[in-house]
């Protein structure tokens, strides 16, 4: 009995398989027709541009099948005339990790090319690296065809009215439109390339700055230890050993100069780190929000500057208020005041006084640093806050001339992130006054 039923069961299975295969073919044909009729399709590739898993929309439209389609396999479906700049845009976006848009032709399963407006969006994984790309393609072939037909129609009509002003103007407009379209595509490629280059430069600055900090710290510590030992040795010398004392004193002086230069280099490295954070949009995440007494910060900064520049006079005009409290990052506010004072000392003569004023101004605290230097023109006052800008006609009158033109740019960024604002008042030949205002803490307004 069992032997009699086995063939029938096999026949049933064969019928079921054939029926499933037929349904699958019909479903595939239906899906392919649906994709061809739709205006959009979506496909996903990995960071290398390869399609690792089945993307039915892509397969149905292009007719490409396989467990894995490489980047080259997919590029083969792009029109030969478009392949070079499509590849260039992809390579640039791979480096920058930023979305981009292009319009190019993709081959359909029947060999016909359609124009697509394609938008590529990166999907970020761990550590902010691009894990995959989502592509959204919109079929714009009908629009392109209408534009071409209109252009051809106008061009064919031109011989009949070539003597008229309308014909000439229309011809010029068509030519200009085509030129503008080409220029737009070129600009898009240039922007993508510029973004990639800028990001690589920012990454280099950030990495280089962090790598420089470690040896700088070690050098500074060793110099400070050497200075301590030299001072100890000087104290232990006999009063009659003048020659040895003079040699050790000279070595100690050289160490102090080295320490000052290490400080200058350390400030430059810190500025580079700040620029990297500002350009990448991460600067705000490094700011503290604490209650700070601006008066105390000023006292500390001026004291440090007087130690470094004992021959200079810094006159303080501080408010009689016991405290002028703000919600801020004390270290960053100290950095801004230091930047203002360093510039005032650098660009004014050694015998000229620097004046620092700290006063309450309504709901804000206002700090001013005045010098008696060369002053700035109106144009220079407008540009002095730009990144890397250094006034070409302004000479360093005292101290070190080392600088990258970053101090005021970073200072402005710091103050603006604290909801304040900066400014400068200057007259050529009569010195400059750099100032900033910060909102007082609420309890200070009562």
mmCIF file with all atom_site columns, C-alpha atoms in Angstrom, residues 28-109:
data_model
loop_
_atom_site.group_PDB
_atom_site.id
_atom_site.type_symbol
_atom_site.label_atom_id
_atom_site.label_alt_id
_atom_site.label_comp_id
_atom_site.label_asym_id
_atom_site.label_entity_id
_atom_site.label_seq_id
_atom_site.pdbx_PDB_ins_code
_atom_site.Cartn_x
_atom_site.Cartn_y
_atom_site.Cartn_z
_atom_site.occupancy
_atom_site.B_iso_or_equiv
_atom_site.pdbx_formal_charge
_atom_site.auth_seq_id
_atom_site.auth_comp_id
_atom_site.auth_asym_id
_atom_site.auth_atom_id
_atom_site.pdbx_PDB_model_num
ATOM 1  C CA . UNK A 1 28  ? 9.928  38.463 -10.905 1.00 0.00 ? 28  UNK A CA 1
ATOM 2  C CA . UNK A 1 29  ? 8.452  39.763 -14.153 1.00 0.00 ? 29  UNK A CA 1
ATOM 3  C CA . UNK A 1 30  ? 5.810  41.699 -12.220 1.00 0.00 ? 30  UNK A CA 1
ATOM 4  C CA . UNK A 1 31  ? 8.428  43.183 -9.864  1.00 0.00 ? 31  UNK A CA 1
ATOM 5  C CA . UNK A 1 32  ? 10.709 44.121 -12.769 1.00 0.00 ? 32  UNK A CA 1
ATOM 6  C CA . UNK A 1 33  ? 7.807  45.856 -14.514 1.00 0.00 ? 33  UNK A CA 1
ATOM 7  C CA . UNK A 1 34  ? 6.899  47.625 -11.265 1.00 0.00 ? 34  UNK A CA 1
ATOM 8  C CA . UNK A 1 35  ? 10.491 48.864 -10.737 1.00 0.00 ? 35  UNK A CA 1
ATOM 9  C CA . UNK A 1 36  ? 10.666 50.031 -14.337 1.00 0.00 ? 36  UNK A CA 1
ATOM 10 C CA . UNK A 1 37  ? 7.432  51.956 -13.817 1.00 0.00 ? 37  UNK A CA 1
ATOM 11 C CA . UNK A 1 38  ? 8.455  53.567 -10.552 1.00 0.00 ? 38  UNK A CA 1
ATOM 12 C CA . UNK A 1 39  ? 10.378 56.842 -10.499 1.00 0.00 ? 39  UNK A CA 1
ATOM 13 C CA . UNK A 1 40  ? 12.684 55.779 -7.653  1.00 0.00 ? 40  UNK A CA 1
ATOM 14 C CA . UNK A 1 41  ? 14.844 52.873 -6.580  1.00 0.00 ? 41  UNK A CA 1
ATOM 15 C CA . UNK A 1 42  ? 17.044 52.321 -3.558  1.00 0.00 ? 42  UNK A CA 1
ATOM 16 C CA . UNK A 1 43  ? 20.239 50.308 -3.215  1.00 0.00 ? 43  UNK A CA 1
ATOM 17 C CA . UNK A 1 44  ? 22.855 49.856 -0.493  1.00 0.00 ? 44  UNK A CA 1
ATOM 18 C CA . UNK A 1 45  ? 26.599 49.281 -0.820  1.00 0.00 ? 45  UNK A CA 1
ATOM 19 C CA . UNK A 1 46  ? 29.368 48.818 1.714   1.00 0.00 ? 46  UNK A CA 1
ATOM 20 C CA . UNK A 1 47  ? 32.210 51.279 2.388   1.00 0.00 ? 47  UNK A CA 1
ATOM 21 C CA . UNK A 1 48  ? 34.127 49.877 -0.604  1.00 0.00 ? 48  UNK A CA 1
ATOM 22 C CA . UNK A 1 49  ? 31.197 50.401 -2.973  1.00 0.00 ? 49  UNK A CA 1
ATOM 23 C CA . UNK A 1 50  ? 30.235 46.710 -3.240  1.00 0.00 ? 50  UNK A CA 1
ATOM 24 C CA . UNK A 1 51  ? 26.690 45.346 -2.956  1.00 0.00 ? 51  UNK A CA 1
ATOM 25 C CA . UNK A 1 52  ? 26.947 42.545 -0.402  1.00 0.00 ? 52  UNK A CA 1
ATOM 26 C CA . UNK A 1 53  ? 23.273 41.554 -0.202  1.00 0.00 ? 53  UNK A CA 1
ATOM 27 C CA . UNK A 1 54  ? 20.409 41.317 -2.645  1.00 0.00 ? 54  UNK A CA 1
ATOM 28 C CA . UNK A 1 55  ? 18.910 44.670 -3.656  1.00 0.00 ? 55  UNK A CA 1
ATOM 29 C CA . UNK A 1 56  ? 15.836 43.709 -5.643  1.00 0.00 ? 56  UNK A CA 1
ATOM 30 C CA . UNK A 1 57  ? 15.244 47.193 -7.005  1.00 0.00 ? 57  UNK A CA 1
ATOM 31 C CA . UNK A 1 58  ? 18.766 47.321 -8.485  1.00 0.00 ? 58  UNK A CA 1
ATOM 32 C CA . UNK A 1 59  ? 18.621 43.747 -9.775  1.00 0.00 ? 59  UNK A CA 1
ATOM 33 C CA . UNK A 1 60  ? 15.190 44.178 -11.336 1.00 0.00 ? 60  UNK A CA 1
ATOM 34 C CA . UNK A 1 61  ? 16.171 47.409 -13.087 1.00 0.00 ? 61  UNK A CA 1
ATOM 35 C CA . UNK A 1 62  ? 19.680 46.465 -14.281 1.00 0.00 ? 62  UNK A CA 1
ATOM 36 C CA . UNK A 1 63  ? 19.317 42.704 -14.660 1.00 0.00 ? 63  UNK A CA 1
ATOM 37 C CA . UNK A 1 64  ? 22.541 42.236 -12.653 1.00 0.00 ? 64  UNK A CA 1
ATOM 38 C CA . UNK A 1 65  ? 22.433 39.221 -10.354 1.00 0.00 ? 65  UNK A CA 1
ATOM 39 C CA . UNK A 1 66  ? 24.946 37.617 -8.041  1.00 0.00 ? 66  UNK A CA 1
ATOM 40 C CA . UNK A 1 67  ? 25.648 37.019 -4.388  1.00 0.00 ? 67  UNK A CA 1
ATOM 41 C CA . UNK A 1 68  ? 28.051 39.939 -4.399  1.00 0.00 ? 68  UNK A CA 1
ATOM 42 C CA . UNK A 1 69  ? 28.391 42.757 -6.911  1.00 0.00 ? 69  UNK A CA 1
ATOM 43 C CA . UNK A 1 70  ? 31.717 44.564 -6.774  1.00 0.00 ? 70  UNK A CA 1
ATOM 44 C CA . UNK A 1 71  ? 32.057 48.318 -7.192  1.00 0.00 ? 71  UNK A CA 1
ATOM 45 C CA . UNK A 1 72  ? 33.438 47.687 -10.694 1.00 0.00 ? 72  UNK A CA 1
ATOM 46 C CA . UNK A 1 73  ? 30.419 45.490 -11.563 1.00 0.00 ? 73  UNK A CA 1
ATOM 47 C CA . UNK A 1 74  ? 28.056 48.293 -10.620 1.00 0.00 ? 74  UNK A CA 1
ATOM 48 C CA . UNK A 1 75  ? 30.132 50.953 -12.367 1.00 0.00 ? 75  UNK A CA 1
ATOM 49 C CA . UNK A 1 76  ? 29.796 48.922 -15.565 1.00 0.00 ? 76  UNK A CA 1
ATOM 50 C CA . UNK A 1 77  ? 26.080 49.780 -15.602 1.00 0.00 ? 77  UNK A CA 1
ATOM 51 C CA . UNK A 1 78  ? 26.906 53.514 -15.757 1.00 0.00 ? 78  UNK A CA 1
ATOM 52 C CA . UNK A 1 79  ? 27.017 55.091 -19.207 1.00 0.00 ? 79  UNK A CA 1
ATOM 53 C CA . UNK A 1 80  ? 30.638 55.101 -20.538 1.00 0.00 ? 80  UNK A CA 1
ATOM 54 C CA . UNK A 1 81  ? 30.533 58.888 -20.988 1.00 0.00 ? 81  UNK A CA 1
ATOM 55 C CA . UNK A 1 82  ? 29.567 59.359 -17.314 1.00 0.00 ? 82  UNK A CA 1
ATOM 56 C CA . UNK A 1 83  ? 31.808 56.746 -15.694 1.00 0.00 ? 83  UNK A CA 1
ATOM 57 C CA . UNK A 1 84  ? 34.905 58.906 -15.164 1.00 0.00 ? 84  UNK A CA 1
ATOM 58 C CA . UNK A 1 85  ? 33.310 61.745 -13.208 1.00 0.00 ? 85  UNK A CA 1
ATOM 59 C CA . UNK A 1 86  ? 30.904 59.395 -11.354 1.00 0.00 ? 86  UNK A CA 1
ATOM 60 C CA . UNK A 1 87  ? 33.946 57.441 -10.154 1.00 0.00 ? 87  UNK A CA 1
ATOM 61 C CA . UNK A 1 88  ? 35.712 60.685 -9.215  1.00 0.00 ? 88  UNK A CA 1
ATOM 62 C CA . UNK A 1 89  ? 32.709 61.789 -7.138  1.00 0.00 ? 89  UNK A CA 1
ATOM 63 C CA . UNK A 1 90  ? 32.576 58.390 -5.396  1.00 0.00 ? 90  UNK A CA 1
ATOM 64 C CA . UNK A 1 91  ? 36.280 58.450 -4.515  1.00 0.00 ? 91  UNK A CA 1
ATOM 65 C CA . UNK A 1 92  ? 35.998 61.985 -3.127  1.00 0.00 ? 92  UNK A CA 1
ATOM 66 C CA . UNK A 1 93  ? 32.937 61.083 -1.053  1.00 0.00 ? 93  UNK A CA 1
ATOM 67 C CA . UNK A 1 94  ? 34.654 57.926 0.256   1.00 0.00 ? 94  UNK A CA 1
ATOM 68 C CA . UNK A 1 95  ? 37.417 60.125 1.666   1.00 0.00 ? 95  UNK A CA 1
ATOM 69 C CA . UNK A 1 96  ? 35.128 62.814 3.099   1.00 0.00 ? 96  UNK A CA 1
ATOM 70 C CA . UNK A 1 97  ? 32.307 60.551 4.307   1.00 0.00 ? 97  UNK A CA 1
ATOM 71 C CA . UNK A 1 98  ? 29.749 63.174 3.301   1.00 0.00 ? 98  UNK A CA 1
ATOM 72 C CA . UNK A 1 99  ? 26.558 62.836 1.236   1.00 0.00 ? 99  UNK A CA 1
ATOM 73 C CA . UNK A 1 100 ? 26.517 63.942 -2.373  1.00 0.00 ? 100 UNK A CA 1
ATOM 74 C CA . UNK A 1 101 ? 24.165 64.226 -5.367  1.00 0.00 ? 101 UNK A CA 1
ATOM 75 C CA . UNK A 1 102 ? 24.759 63.485 -9.039  1.00 0.00 ? 102 UNK A CA 1
ATOM 76 C CA . UNK A 1 103 ? 22.792 63.051 -12.250 1.00 0.00 ? 103 UNK A CA 1
ATOM 77 C CA . UNK A 1 104 ? 23.978 60.285 -14.581 1.00 0.00 ? 104 UNK A CA 1
ATOM 78 C CA . UNK A 1 105 ? 22.770 57.480 -16.852 1.00 0.00 ? 105 UNK A CA 1
ATOM 79 C CA . UNK A 1 106 ? 22.250 53.874 -15.682 1.00 0.00 ? 106 UNK A CA 1
ATOM 80 C CA . UNK A 1 107 ? 21.700 50.940 -18.061 1.00 0.00 ? 107 UNK A CA 1
ATOM 81 C CA . UNK A 1 108 ? 18.386 49.102 -17.831 1.00 0.00 ? 108 UNK A CA 1
ATOM 82 C CA . UNK A 1 109 ? 18.124 45.280 -18.196 1.00 0.00 ? 109 UNK A CA 1
#
